[in-house]
């Protein structure tokens, strides 16, 4: 399967714990995006990378959130000191990165539940 | 905050009927895309329409875009049970690759 993959698919954690999610984009895609989706809502943009450079971060990304994309391949999203409000589906997407291409390809998501 | 709003929020139709949903957005766009999401899963890209296009077709999908009204519509013809899903419109602005999504329309196709 050459699509976007995310791990884990589900994560249950206690409030105050740290969690880390991984995203593996489609191999030739150099743009990678993170979104968060809560129940009944559309995805909301968190951050995006062009190769290894993090080019934009949303105001939703508080200082408890950090994302990396070492070597411009896979990416990790870490949430420190989780809060119940962090419970959501975290979606990763990638795109080709040519100026004329805007379609994004999404992974299956990581569903986070903070108890 | 969400850029787009879909209308209706939910739609229930009989298999074989057409489904139409609308999307309105607030600021100028470069492209508008429609995505489908099956329950609890990732999003699947359906179709992209550029700001200088007015209509686009892909299989059973027809998308229109009216930039003067800041609105788009998605028509699914001859619906099937497998079309049951949530549908989202998403916009991007010129030189800005992130997507802004609406809250979605949930479509149920009854057999």
PDB file of C-alpha atoms in Angstrom:
ATOM      1  CA  UNK A   1       0.000   0.000   0.000  1.00  0.00           C
ATOM      2  CA  UNK A   2       1.562   3.297  -1.081  1.00  0.00           C
ATOM      3  CA  UNK A   3      -0.873   5.627   0.664  1.00  0.00           C
ATOM      4  CA  UNK A   4      -0.341   7.785   3.734  1.00  0.00           C
ATOM      5  CA  UNK A   5      -0.016   5.721   6.891  1.00  0.00           C
ATOM      6  CA  UNK A   6      -0.454   6.780  10.497  1.00  0.00           C
ATOM      7  CA  UNK A   7       0.410   5.040  13.736  1.00  0.00           C
ATOM      8  CA  UNK A   8      -1.057   4.270  16.116  1.00  0.00           C
ATOM      9  CA  UNK A   9      -4.641   4.220  14.868  1.00  0.00           C
ATOM     10  CA  UNK A  10      -6.024   4.623  18.375  1.00  0.00           C
ATOM     11  CA  UNK A  11      -4.462   5.975  21.543  1.00  0.00           C
ATOM     12  CA  UNK A  12      -6.030   6.168  24.972  1.00  0.00           C
ATOM     13  CA  UNK A  13      -4.049   8.106  27.539  1.00  0.00           C
ATOM     14  CA  UNK A  14      -4.533   9.672  30.931  1.00  0.00           C
ATOM     15  CA  UNK A  15      -4.593  13.403  31.375  1.00  0.00           C
ATOM     16  CA  UNK A  16      -1.104  14.771  31.870  1.00  0.00           C
ATOM     17  CA  UNK A  17       0.681  12.072  29.881  1.00  0.00           C
ATOM     18  CA  UNK A  18       2.678  12.725  26.717  1.00  0.00           C
ATOM     19  CA  UNK A  19       1.755  11.091  23.423  1.00  0.00           C
ATOM     20  CA  UNK A  20       3.494  10.879  20.063  1.00  0.00           C
ATOM     21  CA  UNK A  21       1.943  10.074  16.693  1.00  0.00           C
ATOM     22  CA  UNK A  22       3.716   9.133  13.508  1.00  0.00           C
ATOM     23  CA  UNK A  23       2.830   9.825   9.882  1.00  0.00           C
ATOM     24  CA  UNK A  24       4.471   8.284   6.832  1.00  0.00           C
ATOM     25  CA  UNK A  25       3.539  10.244   3.703  1.00  0.00           C
ATOM     26  CA  UNK A  26       3.439   9.044   0.126  1.00  0.00           C
ATOM     27  CA  UNK A  27       7.103   8.659  -0.748  1.00  0.00           C
ATOM     28  CA  UNK A  28       7.436  11.254  -3.512  1.00  0.00           C
ATOM     29  CA  UNK A  29       5.381  13.891  -1.678  1.00  0.00           C
ATOM     30  CA  UNK A  30       7.402  16.702  -0.153  1.00  0.00           C
ATOM     31  CA  UNK A  31       4.560  18.553   1.590  1.00  0.00           C
ATOM     32  CA  UNK A  32       3.120  17.092   4.771  1.00  0.00           C
ATOM     33  CA  UNK A  33       0.216  18.470   6.803  1.00  0.00           C
ATOM     34  CA  UNK A  34      -1.337  17.794  10.202  1.00  0.00           C
ATOM     35  CA  UNK A  35      -4.997  18.466  10.906  1.00  0.00           C
ATOM     36  CA  UNK A  36      -7.224  17.882  13.908  1.00  0.00           C
ATOM     37  CA  UNK A  37     -10.840  16.848  13.644  1.00  0.00           C
ATOM     38  CA  UNK A  38     -13.394  16.779  16.440  1.00  0.00           C
ATOM     39  CA  UNK A  39     -16.758  15.046  16.286  1.00  0.00           C
ATOM     40  CA  UNK A  40     -19.170  16.598  13.834  1.00  0.00           C
ATOM     41  CA  UNK A  41     -16.642  19.095  12.521  1.00  0.00           C
ATOM     42  CA  UNK A  42     -14.369  19.336   9.543  1.00  0.00           C
ATOM     43  CA  UNK A  43     -10.604  19.038   9.924  1.00  0.00           C
ATOM     44  CA  UNK A  44      -8.738  22.060  11.229  1.00  0.00           C
ATOM     45  CA  UNK A  45      -5.236  22.863  10.079  1.00  0.00           C
ATOM     46  CA  UNK A  46      -2.434  22.485  12.634  1.00  0.00           C
ATOM     47  CA  UNK A  47       0.866  22.708  10.787  1.00  0.00           C
ATOM     48  CA  UNK A  48       2.647  21.881   7.571  1.00  0.00           C
ATOM     49  CA  UNK A  49       6.102  20.992   6.300  1.00  0.00           C
ATOM     50  CA  UNK A  50       7.818  21.421   2.990  1.00  0.00           C
ATOM     51  CA  UNK A  51      10.524  18.797   3.087  1.00  0.00           C
ATOM     52  CA  UNK A  52      11.999  19.112   6.606  1.00  0.00           C
ATOM     53  CA  UNK A  53      11.064  22.775   7.083  1.00  0.00           C
ATOM     54  CA  UNK A  54       8.017  23.574   9.188  1.00  0.00           C
ATOM     55  CA  UNK A  55       6.532  26.468   7.245  1.00  0.00           C
ATOM     56  CA  UNK A  56       3.356  27.305   9.120  1.00  0.00           C
ATOM     57  CA  UNK A  57       1.761  26.626  12.482  1.00  0.00           C
ATOM     58  CA  UNK A  58      -1.821  27.318  13.445  1.00  0.00           C
ATOM     59  CA  UNK A  59      -2.761  29.185  16.614  1.00  0.00           C
ATOM     60  CA  UNK A  60      -4.401  25.888  17.591  1.00  0.00           C
ATOM     61  CA  UNK A  61      -0.918  24.469  18.037  1.00  0.00           C
ATOM     62  CA  UNK A  62      -0.187  25.488  21.607  1.00  0.00           C
ATOM     63  CA  UNK A  63       3.268  25.169  23.134  1.00  0.00           C
ATOM     64  CA  UNK A  64       2.298  21.683  24.329  1.00  0.00           C
ATOM     65  CA  UNK A  65       2.303  20.541  20.712  1.00  0.00           C
ATOM     66  CA  UNK A  66       5.423  19.961  18.668  1.00  0.00           C
ATOM     67  CA  UNK A  67       5.864  18.494  15.225  1.00  0.00           C
ATOM     68  CA  UNK A  68       8.975  17.366  13.442  1.00  0.00           C
ATOM     69  CA  UNK A  69       9.869  15.996  10.065  1.00  0.00           C
ATOM     70  CA  UNK A  70      13.488  14.898  10.222  1.00  0.00           C
ATOM     71  CA  UNK A  71      15.098  14.363   6.811  1.00  0.00           C
ATOM     72  CA  UNK A  72      11.876  15.342   5.102  1.00  0.00           C
ATOM     73  CA  UNK A  73      10.383  11.868   5.298  1.00  0.00           C
ATOM     74  CA  UNK A  74       8.087  10.742   8.112  1.00  0.00           C
ATOM     75  CA  UNK A  75       6.712  13.191  10.642  1.00  0.00           C
ATOM     76  CA  UNK A  76       5.878  13.006  14.331  1.00  0.00           C
ATOM     77  CA  UNK A  77       3.362  15.037  16.307  1.00  0.00           C
ATOM     78  CA  UNK A  78       3.906  15.113  20.062  1.00  0.00           C
ATOM     79  CA  UNK A  79       1.435  16.404  22.623  1.00  0.00           C
ATOM     80  CA  UNK A  80       2.833  17.021  26.080  1.00  0.00           C
ATOM     81  CA  UNK A  81       0.755  17.104  29.268  1.00  0.00           C
ATOM     82  CA  UNK A  82      -2.387  16.021  27.455  1.00  0.00           C
ATOM     83  CA  UNK A  83      -5.721  17.556  28.385  1.00  0.00           C
ATOM     84  CA  UNK A  84      -9.219  16.217  27.822  1.00  0.00           C
ATOM     85  CA  UNK A  85      -9.745  18.885  25.184  1.00  0.00           C
ATOM     86  CA  UNK A  86      -7.009  17.252  23.114  1.00  0.00           C
ATOM     87  CA  UNK A  87      -9.299  14.286  22.435  1.00  0.00           C
ATOM     88  CA  UNK A  88      -9.806  14.271  18.681  1.00  0.00           C
ATOM     89  CA  UNK A  89      -8.856  12.558  15.455  1.00  0.00           C
ATOM     90  CA  UNK A  90      -5.408  13.667  14.267  1.00  0.00           C
ATOM     91  CA  UNK A  91      -5.103  13.465  10.494  1.00  0.00           C
ATOM     92  CA  UNK A  92      -1.968  13.589   8.408  1.00  0.00           C
ATOM     93  CA  UNK A  93      -1.961  14.416   4.712  1.00  0.00           C
ATOM     94  CA  UNK A  94       0.664  14.791   2.034  1.00  0.00           C
ATOM     95  CA  UNK A  95       0.845  16.425  -1.360  1.00  0.00           C
ATOM     96  CA  UNK A  96       3.239  16.430  -4.258  1.00  0.00           C
ATOM     97  CA  UNK A  97       4.578  19.909  -3.652  1.00  0.00           C
ATOM     98  CA  UNK A  98       4.568  21.190  -7.210  1.00  0.00           C
ATOM     99  CA  UNK A  99       3.146  24.681  -7.533  1.00  0.00           C
ATOM    100  CA  UNK A 100       0.184  23.474  -9.551  1.00  0.00           C
ATOM    101  CA  UNK A 101      -0.802  20.578  -7.317  1.00  0.00           C
ATOM    102  CA  UNK A 102      -3.104  21.163  -4.412  1.00  0.00           C
ATOM    103  CA  UNK A 103      -4.762  17.788  -3.869  1.00  0.00           C
ATOM    104  CA  UNK A 104      -3.941  16.382  -0.475  1.00  0.00           C
ATOM    105  CA  UNK A 105      -3.967  12.674   0.320  1.00  0.00           C
ATOM    106  CA  UNK A 106      -5.023  11.786   3.827  1.00  0.00           C
ATOM    107  CA  UNK A 107      -4.057   8.970   6.129  1.00  0.00           C
ATOM    108  CA  UNK A 108      -6.599   7.019   8.213  1.00  0.00           C
ATOM    109  CA  UNK A 109      -5.968   9.201  11.270  1.00  0.00           C
ATOM    110  CA  UNK A 110      -5.021   8.599  14.882  1.00  0.00           C
ATOM    111  CA  UNK A 111      -7.927   8.807  17.286  1.00  0.00           C
ATOM    112  CA  UNK A 112      -6.788  10.171  20.653  1.00  0.00           C
ATOM    113  CA  UNK A 113      -8.889   9.770  23.776  1.00  0.00           C
ATOM    114  CA  UNK A 114      -7.688  11.540  26.912  1.00  0.00           C
ATOM    115  CA  UNK A 115      -9.314  10.241  30.101  1.00  0.00           C
TER     116      UNK A 115
ATOM    117  CA  UNK B   1     -12.324  28.837  12.578  1.00  0.00           C
ATOM    118  CA  UNK B   2     -13.842  27.082   9.574  1.00  0.00           C
ATOM    119  CA  UNK B   3     -13.766  28.830   6.238  1.00  0.00           C
ATOM    120  CA  UNK B   4     -16.673  27.008   4.668  1.00  0.00           C
ATOM    121  CA  UNK B   5     -20.175  26.029   5.553  1.00  0.00           C
ATOM    122  CA  UNK B   6     -21.972  23.123   3.954  1.00  0.00           C
ATOM    123  CA  UNK B   7     -25.688  22.966   3.487  1.00  0.00           C
ATOM    124  CA  UNK B   8     -27.614  20.895   4.347  1.00  0.00           C
ATOM    125  CA  UNK B   9     -25.949  19.425   7.432  1.00  0.00           C
ATOM    126  CA  UNK B  10     -27.587  16.080   6.680  1.00  0.00           C
ATOM    127  CA  UNK B  11     -29.282  14.512   3.686  1.00  0.00           C
ATOM    128  CA  UNK B  12     -31.142  11.218   3.360  1.00  0.00           C
ATOM    129  CA  UNK B  13     -32.016   9.894  -0.089  1.00  0.00           C
ATOM    130  CA  UNK B  14     -33.126   6.698  -1.790  1.00  0.00           C
ATOM    131  CA  UNK B  15     -30.633   4.693  -3.820  1.00  0.00           C
ATOM    132  CA  UNK B  16     -30.703   5.895  -7.424  1.00  0.00           C
ATOM    133  CA  UNK B  17     -31.671   9.466  -6.542  1.00  0.00           C
ATOM    134  CA  UNK B  18     -29.382  12.448  -6.938  1.00  0.00           C
ATOM    135  CA  UNK B  19     -27.792  14.192  -3.974  1.00  0.00           C
ATOM    136  CA  UNK B  20     -26.925  17.872  -4.005  1.00  0.00           C
ATOM    137  CA  UNK B  21     -24.998  19.719  -1.338  1.00  0.00           C
ATOM    138  CA  UNK B  22     -23.742  23.262  -1.196  1.00  0.00           C
ATOM    139  CA  UNK B  23     -20.712  24.981   0.239  1.00  0.00           C
ATOM    140  CA  UNK B  24     -20.262  28.651   0.972  1.00  0.00           C
ATOM    141  CA  UNK B  25     -16.962  30.251   1.932  1.00  0.00           C
ATOM    142  CA  UNK B  26     -15.850  33.595   3.211  1.00  0.00           C
ATOM    143  CA  UNK B  27     -12.580  34.730   1.632  1.00  0.00           C
ATOM    144  CA  UNK B  28     -11.069  34.634  -1.856  1.00  0.00           C
ATOM    145  CA  UNK B  29      -9.827  31.239  -2.929  1.00  0.00           C
ATOM    146  CA  UNK B  30      -7.391  29.670  -5.345  1.00  0.00           C
ATOM    147  CA  UNK B  31      -9.033  26.244  -5.511  1.00  0.00           C
ATOM    148  CA  UNK B  32     -11.984  24.460  -3.982  1.00  0.00           C
ATOM    149  CA  UNK B  33     -11.925  20.735  -3.356  1.00  0.00           C
ATOM    150  CA  UNK B  34     -14.465  18.175  -2.219  1.00  0.00           C
ATOM    151  CA  UNK B  35     -13.542  15.272   0.023  1.00  0.00           C
ATOM    152  CA  UNK B  36     -15.487  12.252   1.261  1.00  0.00           C
ATOM    153  CA  UNK B  37     -15.083  10.685   4.685  1.00  0.00           C
ATOM    154  CA  UNK B  38     -16.552   7.354   5.637  1.00  0.00           C
ATOM    155  CA  UNK B  39     -17.436   6.922   9.282  1.00  0.00           C
ATOM    156  CA  UNK B  40     -14.384   7.387  11.505  1.00  0.00           C
ATOM    157  CA  UNK B  41     -11.880   7.136   8.670  1.00  0.00           C
ATOM    158  CA  UNK B  42      -9.562   9.371   6.670  1.00  0.00           C
ATOM    159  CA  UNK B  43     -10.643  11.695   3.889  1.00  0.00           C
ATOM    160  CA  UNK B  44     -10.667  10.739   0.233  1.00  0.00           C
ATOM    161  CA  UNK B  45     -10.127  13.416  -2.399  1.00  0.00           C
ATOM    162  CA  UNK B  46     -12.990  13.572  -4.890  1.00  0.00           C
ATOM    163  CA  UNK B  47     -12.529  16.552  -7.148  1.00  0.00           C
ATOM    164  CA  UNK B  48     -10.766  19.919  -7.389  1.00  0.00           C
ATOM    165  CA  UNK B  49     -12.086  22.981  -9.177  1.00  0.00           C
ATOM    166  CA  UNK B  50      -9.909  26.018  -9.779  1.00  0.00           C
ATOM    167  CA  UNK B  51     -11.133  29.546  -9.152  1.00  0.00           C
ATOM    168  CA  UNK B  52     -11.222  30.285 -12.886  1.00  0.00           C
ATOM    169  CA  UNK B  53     -13.411  27.242 -13.618  1.00  0.00           C
ATOM    170  CA  UNK B  54     -17.179  27.180 -13.332  1.00  0.00           C
ATOM    171  CA  UNK B  55     -18.034  23.505 -13.660  1.00  0.00           C
ATOM    172  CA  UNK B  56     -16.240  20.194 -13.531  1.00  0.00           C
ATOM    173  CA  UNK B  57     -17.293  16.575 -13.904  1.00  0.00           C
ATOM    174  CA  UNK B  58     -15.779  13.341 -12.671  1.00  0.00           C
ATOM    175  CA  UNK B  59     -17.775  10.162 -13.160  1.00  0.00           C
ATOM    176  CA  UNK B  60     -21.045  10.612 -11.253  1.00  0.00           C
ATOM    177  CA  UNK B  61     -19.845  13.852  -9.660  1.00  0.00           C
ATOM    178  CA  UNK B  62     -20.563  17.346 -10.890  1.00  0.00           C
ATOM    179  CA  UNK B  63     -19.122  20.385  -9.163  1.00  0.00           C
ATOM    180  CA  UNK B  64     -19.980  24.004  -9.825  1.00  0.00           C
ATOM    181  CA  UNK B  65     -18.231  27.095  -8.526  1.00  0.00           C
ATOM    182  CA  UNK B  66     -19.592  30.645  -8.373  1.00  0.00           C
ATOM    183  CA  UNK B  67     -16.839  32.909  -7.098  1.00  0.00           C
ATOM    184  CA  UNK B  68     -19.096  35.966  -7.186  1.00  0.00           C
ATOM    185  CA  UNK B  69     -21.368  34.279  -4.629  1.00  0.00           C
ATOM    186  CA  UNK B  70     -18.492  32.485  -2.899  1.00  0.00           C
ATOM    187  CA  UNK B  71     -20.306  29.192  -3.237  1.00  0.00           C
ATOM    188  CA  UNK B  72     -19.956  25.720  -4.723  1.00  0.00           C
ATOM    189  CA  UNK B  73     -22.231  22.754  -5.166  1.00  0.00           C
ATOM    190  CA  UNK B  74     -21.551  19.040  -5.415  1.00  0.00           C
ATOM    191  CA  UNK B  75     -24.020  16.814  -7.237  1.00  0.00           C
ATOM    192  CA  UNK B  76     -23.814  13.046  -6.966  1.00  0.00           C
ATOM    193  CA  UNK B  77     -25.987  11.384  -9.584  1.00  0.00           C
ATOM    194  CA  UNK B  78     -27.575   7.934  -9.352  1.00  0.00           C
ATOM    195  CA  UNK B  79     -26.516   7.498  -5.728  1.00  0.00           C
ATOM    196  CA  UNK B  80     -25.471   4.143  -4.318  1.00  0.00           C
ATOM    197  CA  UNK B  81     -25.345   2.784  -0.784  1.00  0.00           C
ATOM    198  CA  UNK B  82     -21.558   3.125  -0.940  1.00  0.00           C
ATOM    199  CA  UNK B  83     -21.973   6.906  -1.287  1.00  0.00           C
ATOM    200  CA  UNK B  84     -23.121   7.046   2.349  1.00  0.00           C
ATOM    201  CA  UNK B  85     -20.497   9.272   3.957  1.00  0.00           C
ATOM    202  CA  UNK B  86     -19.737  12.813   5.077  1.00  0.00           C
ATOM    203  CA  UNK B  87     -18.750  15.249   2.359  1.00  0.00           C
ATOM    204  CA  UNK B  88     -16.531  18.252   2.997  1.00  0.00           C
ATOM    205  CA  UNK B  89     -15.580  21.207   0.895  1.00  0.00           C
ATOM    206  CA  UNK B  90     -12.110  22.624   1.411  1.00  0.00           C
ATOM    207  CA  UNK B  91     -10.518  25.779   0.075  1.00  0.00           C
ATOM    208  CA  UNK B  92      -7.012  27.058  -0.293  1.00  0.00           C
ATOM    209  CA  UNK B  93      -5.852  30.574  -0.964  1.00  0.00           C
ATOM    210  CA  UNK B  94      -3.284  31.710  -3.511  1.00  0.00           C
ATOM    211  CA  UNK B  95       0.234  30.610  -2.453  1.00  0.00           C
ATOM    212  CA  UNK B  96      -1.226  29.034   0.677  1.00  0.00           C
ATOM    213  CA  UNK B  97      -1.361  25.271   0.574  1.00  0.00           C
ATOM    214  CA  UNK B  98      -3.208  24.525   3.781  1.00  0.00           C
ATOM    215  CA  UNK B  99      -6.869  23.608   3.437  1.00  0.00           C
ATOM    216  CA  UNK B 100      -9.764  25.225   5.255  1.00  0.00           C
ATOM    217  CA  UNK B 101     -12.688  22.855   5.659  1.00  0.00           C
ATOM    218  CA  UNK B 102     -16.374  23.287   6.282  1.00  0.00           C
ATOM    219  CA  UNK B 103     -18.302  21.248   8.837  1.00  0.00           C
ATOM    220  CA  UNK B 104     -19.545  18.786   6.218  1.00  0.00           C
ATOM    221  CA  UNK B 105     -22.769  17.293   4.913  1.00  0.00           C
ATOM    222  CA  UNK B 106     -23.675  13.806   6.084  1.00  0.00           C
ATOM    223  CA  UNK B 107     -25.309  11.838   3.293  1.00  0.00           C
ATOM    224  CA  UNK B 108     -27.245   8.636   3.917  1.00  0.00           C
ATOM    225  CA  UNK B 109     -28.301   6.571   0.916  1.00  0.00           C
ATOM    226  CA  UNK B 110     -31.125   4.161   1.719  1.00  0.00           C
ATOM    227  CA  UNK B 111     -31.307   0.883  -0.164  1.00  0.00           C
TER     228      UNK B 111
END
